[in-house]
Amino acid sequence: RQSNLASSLHNLDGRSYGNLKQIRGRYTFGPVTVFIDRVQADPFASPSKVRVRVDRADAKFPLDLTTDRADRIAAADYLLRAGNEVLAKLDQRALILGRPGQEILERTNILIDDAGFEARLLVNLPARGRRILGHQAADILTRDLPEFAERLFLFDRWSDAPAGRGGNTPAPSAKGLADHVQLHRDQLELRSHLSEAGLIGFVGNGAILPRKSGDSDLPMKSSDAVVFTSPPELEHTVELSSGRTVTGMGIPRGVTVIVGGGYHGKSTILRALERGVYPHIADDGREWVISDPTATSIRAEDGRAVTGDDISAFINNLPSGSDTRFFSTTNASGSTSQAANLVEAIEAGANTLLIDEDTSATNFMIRDERMRALIPAEREPITPFVDRVRPLLTEQGVSTVLVAGGSSAFFEVADLVIALDAYVPADVTARARELVGVEDGAEPSVEASDAVFAAAPARVPTAGALRPSSKTKSAKAKGLDTVQFGRSFIDLAALSQLIDGQQTGAIAEALEYLAEIFDGKTSITEALAEIDAMLDAQGIDGITGHRAHPGHLARPRTQEIAAALNRFRGLRLVD
Ligand code: ADP
Ligand code: MG
């Protein structure tokens, strides 16, 4: 029906915009199938949705790069980046494929399945005033869109320029694709090796951790950055099955404290570990920064709402008399918000916590001896984190990496102390322990006490907990940091590991999905596991109920889905 679409569009030229609706449907252009799934109602409405698809038999992609599930994520990421270059070459700005950042995320933008390859685009169909610009629309949809699909999805048409120097082969290229998929494989293999080796984080020698600027995720110019080098004591070398050898600093399970003077790079290293839950593209500088995928940043976030958290391990005997085993507030303090963030992270499956002094409530973290003497324990509701970090490890198996430049309080409880001096790390564990009088080789101290992290009672939302009051379409992402849910807004600005607006979009869908699961019996933990299993089985399309065109979404971690749920001010629990 190719001539069909072109001639319809030419005929529609100059007619009122609403008539565009009739072009919805499916059209064939040689090997390319174009689906026009949704047509915007007017020129200012959100863009129309179109897909292009090429069958495997025509695409002729190497099967070994596009079959395994993880390979498909990497290959789709490559095709997304290459697709943007193709669009730039076609100089076609009306077609929007979506732009990735420095990470490789599972996304809906490009779909690779057993049958073929599909790109999901948004398109602003052109108008003058409220009149259709039919000839231009025909150029976009019947010339450039199929041409885009052919250049991207017909492997035989790819340039195969000789192996690029430093990844500069023009995309798409067979070598570019193969390298991209292989890097991703190697990163995943290293990650699974780390967990077997008892490491919760790894920073490769040669890594460039600092970014170009506070508002850019691109690497600092290598001439300005001090490249990372592991202290010899912490160095690990891993030989990957591809033949690649990676050497760098391994951070073992346990309590690790990062110290050093101000501006010596402490937060930068922690931030790199925070991002290390995601794989990074070549030349990012963090390709070999790999963390426990459940690692979660914990910070103070005063003002947030908390619903029914058991924060009693940290906070007790509040002057208000509230029960901190089932703590709710519409306006948490610095310390209570940090405690809530911590127990919620554990509820959502975090095995590693990342904490920076810069974003922590001091009274949550430590209390010094004189203050302990002045304020009797029963008048102080907070048991500081320094007293809980060991039980967290021994009772819950949760490791901590903590930046603390201002206090030696954590030396006694640390398994490892890393000092940064002008961005160069050193293992200073022995010296730090000596300073606080812990004998060499002794286990870090904990006051013997009963278990402080009694099995937290499961939190079970009520059946209607996620039914927003308004009747309008329920959940919607508003940029990276906000989800609108019914009439309320969920503020996600404190989630440093929510990194892409498409993840926020998927979180909005996840909340709607959760609304269906919660029946007054299912706990938050069970519901999150259900979503995760569904995403593993069906991909992100599954969370939208497999709409033909799901929009541009990216897979968030369970931790960030949970974080959004926990910040919803309308959350209600069964008591
Ligand atoms: P700290 O937390 O120790 O005070 P930061 O991590 O905030 O220090 O780093 C201070 C500054 O140094 C930042 O501007 C950061 O970009 C820069 N920086 C961090 N690591 C490096 C490095 N390896 N090479 C060059 N500059 C760096
Ligand atoms: Mg800092």
Coordinates of C-alpha atoms and ligand atoms in Angstrom, one line a residue:
R1 CA 0.0 0.0 0.0
Q2 CA 3.0 2.2 -0.6
S3 CA 1.7 4.6 -3.3
N4 CA -1.4 4.6 -1.3
L5 CA 0.1 6.4 1.7
A6 CA 2.0 8.9 -0.5
S7 CA -1.0 9.7 -2.5
S8 CA -3.3 10.0 0.6
L9 CA -0.8 12.5 2.1
H10 CA -0.6 14.5 -1.1
N11 CA -4.4 14.6 -1.3
L12 CA -4.6 15.7 2.3
D13 CA -2.3 18.7 1.7
G14 CA -4.1 21.9 2.9
R15 CA -6.9 20.1 4.6
S16 CA -7.7 20.5 8.2
Y17 CA -5.4 18.6 10.6
G18 CA -8.0 16.3 12.0
N19 CA -8.2 14.5 8.7
L20 CA -4.7 13.0 9.2
K21 CA -6.2 10.3 11.4
Q22 CA -7.2 8.3 8.3
I23 CA -3.5 7.5 7.5
R24 CA -3.3 5.1 10.4
G25 CA -2.4 1.6 9.3
R26 CA 0.3 -0.6 7.9
Y27 CA 2.2 0.1 4.7
T28 CA 4.9 -1.8 2.8
F29 CA 8.0 -0.3 1.2
G30 CA 10.0 -3.1 -0.2
P31 CA 11.6 -4.9 2.8
V32 CA 10.3 -2.2 5.2
T33 CA 6.9 -2.3 6.9
V34 CA 5.7 1.1 8.2
F35 CA 3.1 1.1 11.0
I36 CA 1.3 4.4 11.7
D37 CA 0.0 3.5 15.1
R38 CA -1.3 6.8 16.5
V39 CA -1.9 10.1 14.8
Q40 CA -1.8 13.3 16.8
A41 CA -5.1 15.2 16.9
D42 CA -3.5 18.6 16.3
P43 CA -0.1 20.0 15.5
F44 CA 0.6 20.9 19.1
A45 CA -0.4 17.6 20.7
S46 CA 2.2 15.0 21.7
P47 CA 3.8 13.6 18.5
S48 CA 2.4 10.8 16.4
K49 CA 3.7 7.2 16.9
V50 CA 5.2 5.2 14.0
R51 CA 7.2 2.0 13.8
V52 CA 9.3 0.5 11.1
R53 CA 10.1 -3.1 10.9
V54 CA 12.4 -5.4 8.8
D55 CA 12.3 -9.2 8.9
R56 CA 15.3 -11.2 9.9
A57 CA 15.5 -12.7 6.4
D58 CA 16.0 -9.3 4.8
A59 CA 18.0 -7.7 7.7
K60 CA 20.6 -10.5 7.6
F61 CA 22.2 -9.6 10.9
P62 CA 24.8 -11.9 12.4
L63 CA 22.7 -14.2 14.6
D64 CA 25.4 -14.6 17.2
L65 CA 25.2 -10.9 18.1
T66 CA 21.4 -10.7 18.1
T67 CA 20.1 -13.8 19.8
D68 CA 21.0 -13.9 23.4
R69 CA 18.8 -11.6 25.6
A70 CA 21.7 -9.5 26.9
D71 CA 23.3 -9.3 23.5
R72 CA 20.0 -8.0 22.1
I73 CA 20.0 -5.2 24.7
A74 CA 23.5 -4.2 23.6
A75 CA 22.8 -4.5 19.9
A76 CA 19.6 -2.5 20.3
D77 CA 21.6 0.2 22.1
Y78 CA 24.1 0.2 19.2
L79 CA 21.2 0.5 16.7
L80 CA 19.7 3.3 18.7
R81 CA 22.9 5.3 18.6
A82 CA 23.5 4.5 15.0
G83 CA 19.9 5.3 14.2
N84 CA 20.3 8.8 15.5
E85 CA 23.3 9.2 13.2
V86 CA 21.3 8.0 10.3
L87 CA 18.6 10.5 11.1
A88 CA 21.2 13.2 11.3
K89 CA 22.5 12.3 7.9
L90 CA 19.1 12.3 6.4
D91 CA 18.7 15.7 8.0
Q92 CA 15.2 14.7 9.2
R93 CA 14.3 16.3 12.4
A94 CA 10.6 15.5 12.4
L95 CA 11.5 11.9 13.2
I96 CA 12.5 11.3 16.9
L97 CA 14.1 8.0 17.9
G98 CA 15.1 9.0 21.4
R99 CA 18.6 9.6 22.7
P100 CA 20.6 7.4 25.0
G101 CA 23.1 8.7 27.5
Q102 CA 26.4 7.0 28.6
E103 CA 24.8 3.9 29.8
I104 CA 23.5 0.8 28.0
L105 CA 19.9 0.4 29.2
E106 CA 17.2 -2.0 28.1
R107 CA 14.8 0.2 26.1
T108 CA 11.7 0.1 23.9
N109 CA 13.1 2.4 21.2
I110 CA 14.6 -0.5 19.2
L111 CA 13.2 -4.0 19.4
I112 CA 15.0 -7.0 18.4
D113 CA 13.0 -10.2 18.4
D114 CA 13.1 -13.6 16.8
A115 CA 11.2 -12.3 13.8
G116 CA 13.1 -9.1 13.1
F117 CA 14.1 -5.6 13.9
E118 CA 11.8 -2.7 14.8
A119 CA 12.3 1.0 15.5
R120 CA 9.7 2.9 17.4
L121 CA 9.7 6.6 16.5
L122 CA 7.8 9.7 17.4
V123 CA 7.0 12.1 14.6
N124 CA 5.7 15.6 14.5
L125 CA 3.5 15.7 11.4
P126 CA 3.9 19.0 9.8
A127 CA 1.3 21.7 9.6
R128 CA 0.9 25.3 8.6
G129 CA -1.5 26.7 11.2
R130 CA -4.1 23.9 11.5
R131 CA -3.7 22.8 7.9
I132 CA -1.9 19.6 6.9
L133 CA 1.4 20.0 5.0
G134 CA 0.7 16.8 3.0
H135 CA 3.7 17.0 0.6
Q136 CA 6.1 17.4 3.5
A137 CA 4.4 14.6 5.5
A138 CA 4.8 12.4 2.4
D139 CA 8.5 13.1 2.3
I140 CA 8.8 12.2 6.0
L141 CA 6.7 9.1 6.1
T142 CA 7.1 7.6 2.6
R143 CA 10.7 8.7 1.7
D144 CA 12.8 9.3 4.8
L145 CA 11.2 6.8 7.2
P146 CA 11.7 3.8 4.9
E147 CA 15.1 5.0 3.9
F148 CA 16.0 5.3 7.6
A149 CA 14.9 1.7 8.2
E150 CA 16.9 0.4 5.2
R151 CA 20.1 2.1 6.2
L152 CA 19.7 1.0 9.8
F153 CA 18.3 -2.5 9.5
L154 CA 19.7 -3.9 6.2
F155 CA 23.0 -5.2 7.4
D156 CA 24.3 -5.6 3.8
R157 CA 24.0 -1.9 3.3
W158 CA 26.3 -1.1 6.3
S159 CA 29.6 0.6 5.7
D160 CA 32.3 -1.7 6.5
A161 CA 35.1 0.7 6.6
P162 CA 38.3 -0.8 7.9
A163 CA 38.5 -1.3 11.6
G164 CA 38.0 2.1 13.1
R165 CA 40.7 3.8 15.1
G166 CA 39.4 4.6 18.6
G167 CA 35.8 3.7 17.7
N168 CA 35.6 6.3 14.9
T169 CA 34.2 4.0 12.3
P170 CA 31.1 5.6 10.8
A171 CA 28.0 4.1 12.3
P172 CA 26.5 1.8 11.5
S173 CA 29.3 -0.6 11.0
A174 CA 29.7 -4.4 11.5
K175 CA 32.8 -3.9 13.6
G176 CA 31.1 -1.2 15.7
L177 CA 28.2 -3.5 16.4
A178 CA 30.4 -6.4 17.3
D179 CA 32.6 -4.4 19.6
H180 CA 29.6 -2.9 21.3
V181 CA 28.1 -6.3 22.0
Q182 CA 31.4 -7.7 23.1
L183 CA 32.1 -4.9 25.5
H184 CA 28.7 -5.5 27.1
R185 CA 29.4 -9.2 27.4
D186 CA 32.7 -8.6 29.0
Q187 CA 31.2 -6.2 31.5
L188 CA 28.5 -8.7 32.4
E189 CA 31.1 -11.5 32.8
L190 CA 33.2 -9.3 35.0
R191 CA 30.1 -8.5 37.1
S192 CA 29.3 -12.1 37.7
H193 CA 32.9 -12.8 38.5
L194 CA 32.9 -10.1 41.1
S195 CA 30.0 -11.6 43.0
E196 CA 31.7 -15.0 43.0
A197 CA 34.9 -13.4 44.2
G198 CA 33.1 -11.6 47.1
L199 CA 33.5 -8.2 45.7
I200 CA 30.8 -5.5 45.7
G201 CA 32.6 -3.0 43.5
F202 CA 35.4 -2.8 41.0
V203 CA 37.2 0.2 39.5
G204 CA 39.5 -0.6 36.6
N205 CA 42.9 0.8 36.3
G206 CA 42.9 3.5 33.7
A207 CA 39.3 4.5 34.4
I208 CA 38.4 8.2 34.1
L209 CA 35.9 8.9 36.9
P210 CA 35.4 12.7 36.9
R211 CA 32.9 14.1 34.5
K212 CA 33.3 17.1 32.2
S213 CA 31.2 19.3 34.4
G214 CA 28.5 19.1 37.1
D215 CA 25.8 19.0 34.5
S216 CA 27.4 16.7 32.0
D217 CA 27.9 12.9 32.1
L218 CA 30.6 13.0 29.6
P219 CA 34.2 12.1 30.7
M220 CA 36.6 14.8 31.8
K221 CA 39.2 15.5 29.1
S222 CA 41.9 12.8 29.7
S223 CA 44.6 15.5 29.7
D224 CA 42.9 17.0 32.8
A225 CA 41.9 13.9 34.7
V226 CA 44.1 11.7 36.9
V227 CA 43.4 8.2 35.7
F228 CA 42.5 5.6 38.3
T229 CA 45.1 3.3 39.6
S230 CA 44.4 0.6 42.3
P231 CA 46.4 0.4 45.5
P232 CA 48.5 -2.7 45.1
E233 CA 46.8 -4.4 48.1
L234 CA 43.4 -4.2 46.5
E235 CA 44.4 -5.0 42.9
H236 CA 42.5 -7.8 41.2
T237 CA 43.1 -9.1 37.7
V238 CA 40.4 -10.9 35.9
E239 CA 40.8 -12.8 32.6
L240 CA 37.6 -12.8 30.6
S241 CA 36.7 -15.5 28.2
S242 CA 37.0 -13.1 25.3
G243 CA 40.7 -12.9 26.0
R244 CA 40.5 -9.5 27.5
T245 CA 42.3 -9.0 30.9
V246 CA 41.0 -6.4 33.3
T247 CA 43.0 -5.1 36.3
G248 CA 41.7 -2.8 38.9
M249 CA 40.6 -2.2 42.5
G250 CA 38.2 -4.7 44.1
I251 CA 36.1 -3.6 47.0
P252 CA 35.2 -6.6 49.1
R253 CA 31.9 -7.2 50.9
G254 CA 32.0 -5.5 54.3
V255 CA 32.3 -2.0 55.5
T256 CA 34.5 0.3 53.4
V257 CA 35.3 3.8 54.3
I258 CA 36.7 6.3 51.9
V259 CA 38.6 9.1 53.5
G260 CA 40.8 12.0 52.3
G261 CA 41.0 15.8 52.2
G262 CA 38.3 17.9 50.8
Y263 CA 38.3 18.0 47.0
H264 CA 40.5 15.0 46.7
G265 CA 38.0 13.0 44.7
K266 CA 36.0 11.0 47.4
S267 CA 32.5 11.8 46.1
T268 CA 33.6 11.3 42.5
I269 CA 34.6 7.7 43.3
L270 CA 31.4 7.0 45.1
R271 CA 29.4 8.5 42.3
A272 CA 31.1 6.3 39.8
L273 CA 30.2 3.2 41.9
E274 CA 26.6 4.5 42.1
R275 CA 26.5 4.5 38.3
G276 CA 28.4 1.2 38.1
V277 CA 25.2 -0.6 38.5
Y278 CA 24.7 0.1 34.8
P279 CA 27.1 -0.8 32.0
H280 CA 28.8 2.1 30.2
I281 CA 29.7 2.6 26.6
A282 CA 33.2 2.6 25.2
D283 CA 35.3 5.7 25.9
D284 CA 33.1 6.7 28.8
G285 CA 35.9 6.3 31.2
R286 CA 33.7 4.1 33.5
E287 CA 33.6 1.0 31.3
W288 CA 35.3 -1.0 34.0
V289 CA 33.6 0.5 37.0
I290 CA 31.2 -2.3 38.0
S291 CA 29.1 -2.4 41.1
D292 CA 26.8 -4.9 42.8
P293 CA 23.7 -4.3 40.7
T294 CA 21.6 -3.8 43.8
A295 CA 23.9 -1.1 45.3
T296 CA 21.8 1.8 46.4
S297 CA 22.7 5.4 47.3
I298 CA 21.3 6.4 50.7
R299 CA 20.9 10.1 51.5
A300 CA 19.0 12.4 53.7
E301 CA 15.9 13.8 52.0
D302 CA 14.0 15.9 54.5
G303 CA 10.5 16.7 53.6
R304 CA 9.7 13.4 52.0
A305 CA 6.7 11.4 53.0
V306 CA 7.2 8.0 54.8
T307 CA 4.5 5.3 55.1
G308 CA 4.7 2.6 57.7
D309 CA 8.5 2.0 57.7
D310 CA 10.2 0.1 60.5
I311 CA 13.0 2.5 61.3
S312 CA 13.3 1.3 64.9
A313 CA 16.8 0.1 64.4
F314 CA 17.8 3.7 64.0
I315 CA 15.1 5.8 65.7
N316 CA 13.2 5.2 68.9
N317 CA 11.4 7.1 71.6
L318 CA 10.5 10.1 69.4
P319 CA 9.2 13.0 71.5
S320 CA 5.9 12.8 69.6
G321 CA 5.5 9.2 70.8
S322 CA 5.2 7.8 67.3
D323 CA 5.8 4.1 66.9
T324 CA 9.0 3.8 64.9
R325 CA 8.3 0.2 64.0
F326 CA 5.5 1.5 61.8
F327 CA 6.6 5.0 61.1
S328 CA 4.6 7.4 58.9
T329 CA 5.1 11.1 58.3
T330 CA 4.2 13.6 55.7
N331 CA 7.4 15.6 56.4
A332 CA 10.4 13.5 57.4
S333 CA 13.5 15.1 59.1
G334 CA 17.0 14.7 57.7
S335 CA 17.7 11.7 59.9
T336 CA 14.3 10.0 59.7
S337 CA 14.3 10.4 55.9
Q338 CA 17.8 8.8 55.7
A339 CA 16.7 6.0 58.0
A340 CA 13.6 5.4 55.8
N341 CA 15.6 5.5 52.6
L342 CA 17.9 2.9 54.1
V343 CA 15.3 0.4 55.3
E344 CA 13.3 0.8 52.1
A345 CA 16.5 0.1 50.1
I346 CA 16.9 -3.1 52.0
E347 CA 13.3 -4.0 51.5
A348 CA 13.8 -3.6 47.8
G349 CA 16.7 -6.0 47.8
A350 CA 19.8 -3.8 48.2
N351 CA 22.9 -5.8 49.3
T352 CA 25.2 -2.7 49.2
L353 CA 24.6 0.8 50.5
L354 CA 26.5 3.8 49.2
I355 CA 26.6 6.8 51.5
D356 CA 28.3 10.1 51.1
E357 CA 28.9 12.5 54.0
D358 CA 28.0 15.4 51.7
T359 CA 24.4 14.3 51.5
S360 CA 23.9 12.7 54.9
A361 CA 22.4 13.9 58.1
T362 CA 25.3 14.1 60.6
N363 CA 23.1 13.1 63.5
F364 CA 22.1 10.0 61.5
M365 CA 25.7 9.0 60.9
I366 CA 27.6 9.6 64.1
R367 CA 27.5 10.9 67.7
D368 CA 30.7 11.7 69.5
E369 CA 31.7 10.8 73.0
R370 CA 31.0 14.1 74.7
M371 CA 27.6 14.3 73.2
R372 CA 26.9 10.8 74.4
A373 CA 27.9 11.9 77.8
L374 CA 25.9 15.1 77.8
I375 CA 22.6 13.7 76.4
P376 CA 21.5 10.5 78.1
A377 CA 20.8 7.6 75.7
E378 CA 17.1 7.6 76.6
R379 CA 16.8 11.2 75.6
E380 CA 18.3 10.7 72.2
P381 CA 16.0 8.9 69.7
I382 CA 18.7 8.2 67.2
T383 CA 21.1 5.3 67.2
P384 CA 23.7 6.5 64.7
F385 CA 24.6 4.5 61.6
V386 CA 28.1 4.0 63.0
D387 CA 26.5 1.7 65.6
R388 CA 24.4 -0.2 63.0
V389 CA 26.7 -0.7 60.1
R390 CA 28.2 -3.9 61.5
P391 CA 24.9 -5.5 62.4
L392 CA 23.7 -4.6 59.0
L393 CA 26.5 -6.6 57.6
T394 CA 26.3 -9.6 60.0
E395 CA 22.6 -9.9 60.3
Q396 CA 21.4 -8.7 56.9
G397 CA 24.4 -9.3 54.7
V398 CA 24.4 -5.7 53.6
S399 CA 27.7 -4.1 52.8
T400 CA 28.4 -0.4 53.0
V401 CA 30.7 1.9 51.1
L402 CA 30.9 5.2 52.9
V403 CA 32.6 8.5 52.3
A404 CA 33.7 10.2 55.5
G405 CA 36.4 12.8 55.4
G406 CA 35.3 14.6 58.6
S407 CA 35.3 12.0 61.3
S408 CA 37.3 9.0 62.4
A409 CA 34.3 7.4 64.0
F410 CA 34.0 4.7 61.3
F411 CA 37.6 3.5 61.7
E412 CA 36.7 1.1 64.4
V413 CA 33.9 -0.6 62.4
A414 CA 35.6 -0.6 59.0
D415 CA 37.0 -3.6 57.2
L416 CA 38.8 -1.4 54.7
V417 CA 39.8 2.2 54.7
I418 CA 40.8 3.8 51.4
A419 CA 42.5 7.2 51.5
L420 CA 42.4 9.5 48.5
D421 CA 45.3 11.8 48.0
A422 CA 45.0 14.1 44.9
Y423 CA 42.7 11.4 43.4
V424 CA 45.1 8.6 44.0
P425 CA 43.8 5.9 46.3
A426 CA 45.8 4.1 49.0
D427 CA 44.9 1.3 51.4
V428 CA 45.3 2.9 54.9
T429 CA 43.3 0.3 56.8
A430 CA 46.2 -0.7 59.1
R431 CA 47.1 2.8 60.0
A432 CA 43.5 3.8 60.7
R433 CA 43.0 0.8 63.0
E434 CA 46.1 1.6 64.8
L435 CA 44.9 5.1 65.4
V436 CA 41.8 3.9 67.1
G437 CA 43.5 1.0 68.9
V438 CA 42.1 -1.9 67.0
E439 CA 44.7 -4.7 66.9
D440 CA 45.9 -5.8 63.5
G441 CA 43.9 -8.7 62.2
A442 CA 41.1 -8.3 64.8
E443 CA 37.5 -8.2 63.6
P444 CA 36.1 -4.7 63.7
S445 CA 34.2 -4.1 67.0
V446 CA 30.5 -4.4 67.6
E447 CA 28.9 -4.2 71.0
A448 CA 27.4 -7.6 71.6
S449 CA 23.7 -7.1 71.5
D450 CA 20.5 -8.8 70.5
A451 CA 19.7 -8.7 66.8
V452 CA 18.8 -5.1 66.0
F453 CA 17.3 -5.8 62.6
A454 CA 14.5 -8.1 63.6
A455 CA 12.8 -9.4 60.5
A456 CA 10.9 -6.3 59.4
P457 CA 7.2 -7.0 59.0
A458 CA 6.1 -7.1 55.4
R459 CA 4.4 -3.9 54.3
V460 CA 1.2 -4.6 52.5
P461 CA -0.6 -1.8 50.6
T462 CA -4.4 -1.7 50.7
A463 CA -6.3 -2.8 47.7
G464 CA -7.1 0.8 46.6
A465 CA -3.7 2.2 47.7
L466 CA -2.6 3.0 44.2
R467 CA -5.9 4.0 42.8
P468 CA -5.4 7.7 42.3
S469 CA -8.4 9.8 43.2
S470 CA -8.7 11.6 39.9
K471 CA -10.4 9.8 37.0
T472 CA -7.9 11.2 34.4
K473 CA -5.3 8.8 33.1
S474 CA -3.3 7.9 36.1
A475 CA 0.5 7.9 35.9
K476 CA 2.7 9.9 33.7
A477 CA 6.4 10.9 33.8
K478 CA 7.2 14.6 33.8
G479 CA 10.8 14.7 32.9
L480 CA 13.4 12.8 34.8
D481 CA 12.5 13.7 38.3
T482 CA 8.7 13.7 38.6
V483 CA 5.9 11.2 38.1
Q484 CA 2.4 12.6 38.1
F485 CA 0.1 10.1 39.7
G486 CA -3.5 11.1 39.6
R487 CA -3.5 14.5 41.2
S488 CA -0.4 14.0 43.2
F489 CA 3.2 14.4 42.1
I490 CA 5.9 12.0 43.2
D491 CA 9.3 13.8 43.6
L492 CA 12.2 11.5 42.5
A493 CA 14.9 14.2 42.5
A494 CA 16.8 12.5 45.3
L495 CA 17.2 9.3 43.4
S496 CA 20.8 9.6 42.0
Q497 CA 20.5 6.2 40.3
L498 CA 17.5 7.2 38.3
I499 CA 19.4 8.4 35.3
D500 CA 17.2 8.6 32.2
G501 CA 13.8 10.2 31.6
Q502 CA 12.7 7.0 29.9
Q503 CA 13.2 5.1 33.1
T504 CA 10.9 7.6 34.7
G505 CA 8.3 6.8 32.0
A506 CA 8.6 3.1 32.8
I507 CA 8.2 3.8 36.5
A508 CA 4.9 5.6 35.8
E509 CA 3.8 2.4 33.9
A510 CA 5.1 0.3 36.8
L511 CA 2.9 2.2 39.3
E512 CA -0.1 1.4 37.2
Y513 CA 1.0 -2.2 37.0
L514 CA 1.4 -2.3 40.8
A515 CA -2.1 -0.8 41.2
E516 CA -3.4 -4.0 39.6
I517 CA -1.3 -6.2 41.8
F518 CA -2.1 -4.7 45.2
D519 CA -5.2 -6.5 46.5
G520 CA -4.7 -6.0 50.3
K521 CA -2.7 -9.2 50.6
T522 CA 0.3 -8.8 48.4
S523 CA 3.3 -7.2 50.0
I524 CA 5.5 -4.6 48.4
T525 CA 8.4 -7.1 48.2
E526 CA 6.2 -9.7 46.5
A527 CA 4.8 -7.1 44.0
L528 CA 8.2 -5.8 43.1
A529 CA 9.4 -9.4 42.5
E530 CA 6.4 -10.0 40.3
I531 CA 7.2 -6.9 38.2
D532 CA 10.8 -7.9 37.9
A533 CA 9.9 -11.4 36.8
M534 CA 7.5 -10.0 34.2
L535 CA 10.1 -7.6 32.9
D536 CA 12.7 -10.4 32.6
A537 CA 10.2 -12.6 30.7
Q538 CA 8.5 -10.0 28.5
G539 CA 10.8 -7.0 28.3
I540 CA 9.7 -3.5 28.9
D541 CA 6.9 -3.8 26.4
G542 CA 5.3 -6.1 28.9
I543 CA 4.8 -3.3 31.4
T544 CA 2.6 -1.4 28.9
G545 CA 0.5 -4.5 28.2
H546 CA 2.3 -4.8 24.8
R547 CA 0.8 -1.8 23.2
A548 CA 1.9 -1.8 19.5
H549 CA 3.9 1.3 20.1
P550 CA 4.8 1.6 23.8
G551 CA 6.5 5.0 23.5
H552 CA 10.1 5.5 24.6
L553 CA 10.7 3.7 27.9
A554 CA 13.8 2.3 29.6
R555 CA 14.0 -0.4 32.3
P556 CA 14.4 1.0 35.8
R557 CA 15.9 -1.1 38.6
T558 CA 13.5 -2.5 41.2
Q559 CA 15.1 -0.1 43.7
E560 CA 13.9 2.9 41.8
I561 CA 10.5 1.5 41.2
A562 CA 10.2 0.9 44.9
A563 CA 11.6 4.3 45.7
A564 CA 8.8 5.9 43.6
L565 CA 6.2 3.8 45.3
N566 CA 7.5 4.8 48.7
R567 CA 7.4 8.5 47.9
F568 CA 3.8 8.4 46.8
R569 CA 2.0 10.4 49.4
G570 CA -1.2 8.5 48.9
L571 CA 0.3 5.1 49.8
R572 CA -1.8 3.3 52.4
L573 CA -1.0 0.1 54.1
V574 CA -3.0 -2.6 55.7
D575 CA -2.2 -2.6 59.4
Ligands
ADP1 P1 35.6 15.3 47.6 O1 34.3 14.6 47.7 O2 36.8 14.5 48.1 O3 35.5 16.7 48.2 P2 35.1 15.4 44.7 O4 35.0 14.0 44.4 O5 33.9 16.2 44.8 O6 36.0 15.6 46.1 O7 36.1 16.0 43.7 C1 36.5 17.4 43.7 C2 36.8 17.9 42.3 O8 37.9 17.1 41.7 C3 35.6 17.7 41.3 O9 35.5 18.9 40.5 C4 36.0 16.5 40.4 O10 35.5 16.7 39.2 C5 37.5 16.6 40.4 N1 38.1 15.3 40.3 C6 37.7 14.2 40.9 N2 38.4 13.1 40.6 C7 39.3 13.6 39.7 C8 40.4 12.9 38.9 N3 40.6 11.6 39.0 N4 41.1 13.7 38.1 C9 40.8 15.0 38.0 N5 39.9 15.7 38.6 C10 39.1 14.9 39.5
MG2 MG 32.6 15.1 48.6

